[in-house]
Coordinates of C-alpha atoms in Angstrom, one line a residue:
M1 CA 106.9 58.3 -52.5
E2 CA 108.0 55.3 -54.6
I3 CA 107.1 51.7 -53.7
S4 CA 109.5 49.0 -54.7
V5 CA 108.4 46.0 -56.7
T6 CA 109.7 43.8 -53.9
S7 CA 107.4 45.5 -51.4
V8 CA 104.4 44.9 -53.6
F9 CA 105.2 41.2 -54.0
I10 CA 105.7 40.9 -50.2
A11 CA 102.3 42.5 -49.6
L12 CA 100.6 40.2 -52.2
A13 CA 102.4 37.2 -50.6
W14 CA 100.8 38.0 -47.3
L15 CA 97.2 38.0 -48.7
P16 CA 96.8 34.1 -48.6
A17 CA 98.3 34.1 -45.1
L18 CA 95.8 36.8 -44.0
A19 CA 92.9 34.7 -45.5
I20 CA 94.0 31.7 -43.5
I21 CA 94.3 33.8 -40.3
C22 CA 90.8 35.2 -40.8
E23 CA 89.4 31.8 -41.3
V24 CA 91.1 30.4 -38.2
M25 CA 90.0 33.4 -36.1
N26 CA 86.5 33.0 -37.3
H27 CA 86.4 29.4 -36.0
V28 CA 88.1 30.2 -32.8
V29 CA 86.0 33.3 -31.9
C30 CA 82.8 31.9 -33.3
P31 CA 82.3 28.2 -32.3
K32 CA 80.4 25.9 -34.7
R33 CA 76.8 26.9 -35.0
N34 CA 73.9 25.9 -37.1
V35 CA 73.8 29.2 -39.0
P36 CA 71.6 29.9 -42.0
P37 CA 73.1 29.0 -45.4
G38 CA 74.9 31.6 -47.5
P39 CA 77.8 32.0 -49.9
R40 CA 81.3 31.5 -48.5
P41 CA 82.8 35.0 -47.7
W42 CA 86.0 36.5 -49.0
P43 CA 88.5 37.8 -46.5
I44 CA 88.0 41.4 -45.4
I45 CA 85.2 42.2 -47.9
G46 CA 82.9 39.3 -47.1
K47 CA 80.3 39.2 -49.9
L48 CA 80.0 42.9 -50.7
N49 CA 81.2 42.0 -54.2
L50 CA 77.9 40.3 -54.9
I51 CA 75.8 43.4 -54.1
G52 CA 75.0 45.5 -57.2
S53 CA 73.5 49.0 -57.7
L54 CA 70.0 47.6 -56.7
P55 CA 70.9 45.8 -53.4
Y56 CA 67.4 44.4 -52.9
E57 CA 67.4 42.7 -56.3
S58 CA 70.9 41.3 -55.8
L59 CA 69.8 39.9 -52.4
H60 CA 66.6 38.5 -54.0
N61 CA 68.7 36.7 -56.6
L62 CA 70.9 35.2 -53.9
S63 CA 67.9 34.0 -52.0
Q64 CA 66.9 32.0 -55.0
K65 CA 70.1 29.9 -54.5
Y66 CA 70.6 30.0 -50.8
G67 CA 67.1 30.1 -49.4
D68 CA 64.6 32.4 -47.8
L69 CA 66.8 33.0 -44.7
M70 CA 70.5 33.4 -45.5
L71 CA 73.6 34.7 -43.7
L72 CA 76.1 36.9 -45.5
K73 CA 79.2 38.7 -44.4
F74 CA 79.5 42.5 -45.2
G75 CA 83.1 43.0 -44.4
F76 CA 83.5 41.3 -41.0
K77 CA 79.9 41.9 -40.1
P78 CA 77.4 39.0 -40.2
V79 CA 74.1 40.0 -42.0
L80 CA 70.9 38.0 -41.9
I81 CA 68.6 38.4 -44.9
A82 CA 64.9 37.4 -44.7
S83 CA 63.2 37.1 -48.1
F84 CA 60.1 35.1 -47.3
P85 CA 56.9 36.0 -45.4
E86 CA 57.4 33.3 -42.7
M87 CA 61.0 34.5 -42.1
A88 CA 59.8 38.1 -42.0
K89 CA 57.2 37.2 -39.4
E90 CA 59.8 35.4 -37.2
I91 CA 62.0 38.5 -37.1
L92 CA 59.4 41.3 -37.0
K93 CA 56.8 39.6 -34.7
T94 CA 58.0 36.4 -33.0
H95 CA 61.4 37.9 -32.1
D96 CA 60.5 41.5 -32.3
A97 CA 62.0 42.4 -29.0
I98 CA 65.4 40.9 -29.9
F99 CA 65.5 42.6 -33.4
S100 CA 64.1 46.0 -32.5
S101 CA 67.4 47.8 -32.1
R102 CA 69.1 49.7 -34.9
P103 CA 72.8 49.4 -35.6
A104 CA 75.1 52.5 -35.4
L105 CA 75.8 53.7 -38.9
T106 CA 78.8 55.6 -40.3
A107 CA 79.6 58.6 -38.1
G108 CA 79.8 61.0 -41.0
Y109 CA 76.5 60.0 -42.4
I110 CA 74.8 60.3 -39.0
K111 CA 76.3 63.8 -38.6
R112 CA 74.9 64.9 -41.9
M113 CA 71.5 63.4 -41.3
K114 CA 71.3 65.1 -37.9
A115 CA 72.1 68.5 -39.5
L116 CA 69.4 67.9 -42.1
D117 CA 67.0 66.8 -39.4
I118 CA 67.5 70.1 -37.6
K119 CA 66.8 72.1 -40.7
L120 CA 63.7 70.1 -41.6
R121 CA 62.4 70.5 -38.1
K122 CA 62.8 74.3 -38.2
F123 CA 60.9 74.4 -41.5
F124 CA 58.1 72.2 -40.4
K125 CA 57.9 74.0 -37.1
Y126 CA 57.1 77.3 -38.9
V127 CA 54.3 75.5 -40.9
L128 CA 52.8 73.8 -37.9
E129 CA 53.1 76.6 -35.4
D130 CA 51.0 78.8 -37.7
H131 CA 48.4 76.0 -37.9
H132 CA 48.3 75.5 -34.2
K133 CA 48.7 79.1 -33.0
A134 CA 45.0 79.8 -32.6
K135 CA 44.4 76.6 -30.7
G136 CA 47.5 76.9 -28.5
K137 CA 48.6 73.3 -29.2
E138 CA 52.3 73.8 -28.7
D139 CA 52.8 70.3 -27.4
C140 CA 51.6 68.8 -30.6
V141 CA 54.3 70.3 -32.8
P142 CA 57.2 67.7 -32.3
K143 CA 54.9 64.7 -32.9
D144 CA 53.2 66.3 -35.8
M145 CA 56.5 67.2 -37.4
D146 CA 57.6 63.5 -37.4
L147 CA 54.3 62.4 -38.9
L148 CA 54.4 65.1 -41.6
A149 CA 58.0 64.3 -42.6
D150 CA 57.3 60.5 -42.7
G151 CA 54.2 60.9 -44.7
T152 CA 55.1 63.6 -47.3
D153 CA 58.6 62.3 -48.1
T154 CA 57.3 59.2 -49.9
S155 CA 53.7 60.1 -51.1
A156 CA 54.8 61.9 -54.3
T157 CA 57.0 59.1 -55.4
T158 CA 54.3 56.5 -54.8
V159 CA 51.9 58.6 -57.0
E160 CA 54.6 58.8 -59.6
W161 CA 55.0 55.0 -59.7
A162 CA 51.2 54.6 -59.8
F163 CA 51.1 56.8 -62.9
Q164 CA 54.0 54.9 -64.5
E165 CA 52.0 51.7 -64.2
L166 CA 48.6 53.2 -65.1
V167 CA 49.7 54.9 -68.3
R168 CA 51.1 51.5 -69.5
N169 CA 47.5 50.1 -68.9
P170 CA 45.1 52.6 -70.5
N171 CA 42.0 50.6 -69.6
M172 CA 43.0 50.9 -65.9
I173 CA 43.4 54.6 -66.0
E174 CA 40.0 54.9 -67.7
K175 CA 38.3 52.8 -65.0
A176 CA 40.1 54.9 -62.3
N177 CA 38.8 58.1 -63.9
E178 CA 35.3 56.8 -63.9
E179 CA 35.1 55.8 -60.3
P180 CA 35.2 59.2 -58.6
D181 CA 32.9 60.6 -61.4
R182 CA 30.3 58.0 -60.4
T183 CA 30.6 58.3 -56.6
I184 CA 31.7 61.9 -56.1
D185 CA 30.4 63.6 -59.2
K186 CA 32.3 66.3 -61.2
G187 CA 31.2 69.2 -59.1
R188 CA 34.0 69.1 -56.5
W189 CA 37.4 67.6 -55.6
V190 CA 37.9 64.3 -53.7
E191 CA 38.3 64.7 -50.0
E192 CA 39.8 62.4 -47.4
E193 CA 36.3 61.3 -46.3
D194 CA 35.5 60.1 -49.8
L195 CA 38.4 57.6 -50.0
S196 CA 36.3 54.7 -48.6
Q197 CA 34.0 55.1 -51.7
L198 CA 36.8 54.6 -54.1
P199 CA 37.8 50.9 -53.8
Y200 CA 39.4 50.7 -57.2
I201 CA 41.8 53.5 -56.6
E202 CA 42.5 51.9 -53.2
V203 CA 43.6 48.7 -54.8
I204 CA 45.7 50.6 -57.4
I205 CA 47.6 52.1 -54.4
K206 CA 48.1 48.7 -52.8
E207 CA 49.4 47.2 -56.0
T208 CA 51.8 50.1 -56.4
F209 CA 53.1 49.5 -52.9
R210 CA 53.5 45.8 -53.7
L211 CA 55.5 46.2 -56.9
H212 CA 57.3 49.4 -56.0
P213 CA 58.0 49.6 -52.2
L214 CA 59.8 52.9 -51.6
T215 CA 62.1 51.3 -49.1
P216 CA 62.7 47.9 -50.6
L217 CA 64.8 46.8 -47.6
I218 CA 63.5 47.5 -44.1
P219 CA 66.1 49.7 -42.4
P220 CA 68.7 47.5 -40.7
R221 CA 68.1 46.1 -37.2
Y222 CA 70.5 43.9 -35.2
S223 CA 70.1 41.1 -32.6
I224 CA 70.7 42.3 -29.0
E225 CA 71.2 38.6 -28.0
E226 CA 71.7 35.2 -29.5
C227 CA 68.5 33.5 -30.7
K228 CA 67.1 30.9 -33.0
V229 CA 65.2 31.8 -36.1
A230 CA 63.5 29.0 -38.0
G231 CA 65.8 26.5 -36.2
Y232 CA 69.0 28.4 -37.1
D233 CA 71.4 30.0 -34.7
V234 CA 71.7 33.8 -35.0
P235 CA 74.6 35.3 -33.1
K236 CA 74.3 38.4 -31.0
G237 CA 75.1 41.5 -32.9
T238 CA 74.0 40.2 -36.3
M239 CA 72.6 42.9 -38.6
V240 CA 69.2 42.0 -40.1
F241 CA 67.4 43.1 -43.3
V242 CA 64.0 42.1 -44.5
N243 CA 63.7 42.3 -48.2
I244 CA 60.2 43.8 -48.8
W245 CA 60.8 43.9 -52.6
S246 CA 61.3 40.1 -52.5
L247 CA 58.2 39.5 -50.4
G248 CA 56.0 41.3 -52.9
R249 CA 57.3 39.2 -55.8
N250 CA 57.0 35.7 -54.2
P251 CA 55.2 33.4 -56.7
N252 CA 54.0 31.2 -53.8
Y253 CA 51.8 34.1 -52.6
W254 CA 51.2 36.2 -55.7
D255 CA 49.8 35.1 -59.1
R256 CA 51.9 36.7 -61.9
P257 CA 53.9 38.6 -59.4
K258 CA 55.7 40.8 -61.9
Q259 CA 52.5 42.1 -63.4
F260 CA 50.5 45.2 -62.3
I261 CA 47.1 43.7 -61.4
P262 CA 45.2 45.9 -58.9
K263 CA 42.1 43.8 -59.0
R264 CA 43.9 41.0 -57.1
F265 CA 43.4 43.1 -53.9
L266 CA 39.6 43.2 -54.5
E267 CA 39.6 39.4 -54.1
N268 CA 42.2 38.8 -51.3
G269 CA 41.5 41.8 -49.0
I270 CA 45.1 42.0 -47.8
N271 CA 45.9 44.6 -45.2
I272 CA 49.0 46.7 -45.8
K273 CA 49.4 48.0 -42.3
G274 CA 52.0 45.4 -41.2
K275 CA 49.8 42.5 -40.2
N276 CA 50.2 40.5 -43.4
F277 CA 53.8 39.6 -44.0
T278 CA 53.4 38.9 -47.8
M279 CA 53.8 42.7 -48.3
L280 CA 55.2 45.3 -45.8
P281 CA 55.4 48.7 -47.4
F282 CA 55.5 50.4 -44.0
G283 CA 57.3 47.7 -42.1
S284 CA 55.9 45.9 -39.0
G285 CA 56.1 45.7 -35.3
R286 CA 57.4 48.4 -33.0
R287 CA 59.6 49.8 -35.7
R288 CA 56.8 50.3 -38.2
C289 CA 56.7 53.6 -40.0
R290 CA 55.1 56.2 -37.8
G291 CA 53.6 58.1 -40.7
Y292 CA 51.9 55.2 -42.4
S293 CA 48.3 56.3 -41.7
F294 CA 48.9 59.8 -42.8
G295 CA 50.9 58.6 -45.8
I296 CA 48.1 56.3 -47.0
K297 CA 45.5 59.1 -46.8
L298 CA 47.9 61.5 -48.5
V299 CA 48.6 59.2 -51.4
G300 CA 44.9 58.4 -51.7
T301 CA 43.8 62.0 -51.9
K302 CA 46.6 63.0 -54.3
L303 CA 46.1 60.1 -56.7
S304 CA 42.3 60.4 -56.6
N305 CA 42.3 64.1 -57.4
L306 CA 44.9 63.8 -60.2
L307 CA 42.7 61.1 -61.8
H308 CA 39.4 62.8 -61.1
G309 CA 40.6 66.3 -62.2
F310 CA 42.6 65.6 -65.3
N311 CA 42.8 63.5 -68.4
W312 CA 46.3 62.2 -69.0
R313 CA 48.2 61.4 -72.2
L314 CA 51.8 60.8 -73.1
T315 CA 53.8 63.5 -75.0
G316 CA 55.1 63.1 -78.5
D317 CA 55.2 59.7 -80.1
I318 CA 55.9 57.7 -76.9
K319 CA 53.9 54.4 -76.7
P320 CA 52.8 53.0 -73.3
E321 CA 54.8 49.9 -73.8
E322 CA 58.0 52.0 -74.2
I323 CA 57.8 53.5 -70.8
S324 CA 60.9 52.5 -68.7
M325 CA 60.2 50.9 -65.4
K326 CA 63.9 50.8 -64.3
E327 CA 64.6 52.0 -60.8
I328 CA 67.2 54.2 -59.0
Y329 CA 68.0 53.1 -55.5
G330 CA 68.5 55.7 -52.8
L331 CA 66.8 56.7 -49.5
T332 CA 63.7 55.9 -51.6
T333 CA 63.3 54.1 -54.9
H334 CA 62.5 56.3 -57.9
P335 CA 61.9 55.7 -61.6
E336 CA 65.2 56.0 -63.5
K337 CA 63.5 57.9 -66.3
P338 CA 60.5 60.0 -65.2
M339 CA 57.9 60.3 -68.0
S340 CA 56.4 63.5 -69.5
M341 CA 52.7 63.8 -69.7
I342 CA 50.0 66.3 -70.8
M343 CA 47.3 67.1 -68.3
E344 CA 43.8 68.2 -69.6
P345 CA 41.2 69.5 -67.1
R346 CA 38.1 67.4 -66.9
L347 CA 36.1 69.3 -64.2
P348 CA 34.4 72.7 -64.3
L349 CA 37.0 75.4 -64.8
H350 CA 36.0 77.3 -61.6
L351 CA 37.4 74.4 -59.5
Y352 CA 41.0 75.0 -60.7

């Protein structure tokens, strides 16, 4: 079907008119409010054009200009972005009841995720039923499946990020090797009960969560009613994101925030379970990740045993400073270029 040049010009001529109509409707439907600052939106697309391949980084950069609480438009939808610990606390604690609901996402995406959820539940059910058969704990299966899925999905990636950082700092990986040797000895593997004796490995994990949160943006919520946040009016139905990635890089709270410095946690004793809003790797409030406790233990035992059981070195002529720390954004955030390493056993061979 051919489209005449005249029709194209007519359509283009209507665009300014459409922009004016949208602006007028915005003021008619939404009376003047004291809303948070933010860039002026374009008609139809809002400010989606400002969001790059790493949305959390784009939003962090925007917050440097517009403030720690800003209002954007994604299409016609108002979106509130919190990038500062005090703002995160307002949303996730002070107004937790108002912002505890999740918005409905694209129908096709939801349908695919539901189908995947059914398949995962069937798989985990086989695993857990076998484990619980002798004890007859059938009622534990659904709850355990959720915890297992929440914990295992992210633990391997967290360990991967920890190694990306440790290999770039050989003195740290050497110190991490020595700790279990000193407290556990080389006659066995590290077990969950041993983790409390490994404070240096614990702070390595905390620093990894700070610099490389697997979900840099807390999954979206929306306001079920109009409210005030930090003195600003937030309309009902506003979608809300808390930028965890930005919280962990705030220079007001973190010395040299872009550097990997595990020992900072030996001094500040920050809790990562959602009570301290300077870093929220598992979220906070009633929507906090259900598998956080299991996930922390899983990451701890995996990383401890990989450090305790093996010496690590880079392959070929790669130098530590050449390791790429670029990220790929998806359901979780992964290294863009996974590194290749050689593992050498360092425990008695009968343990392998």
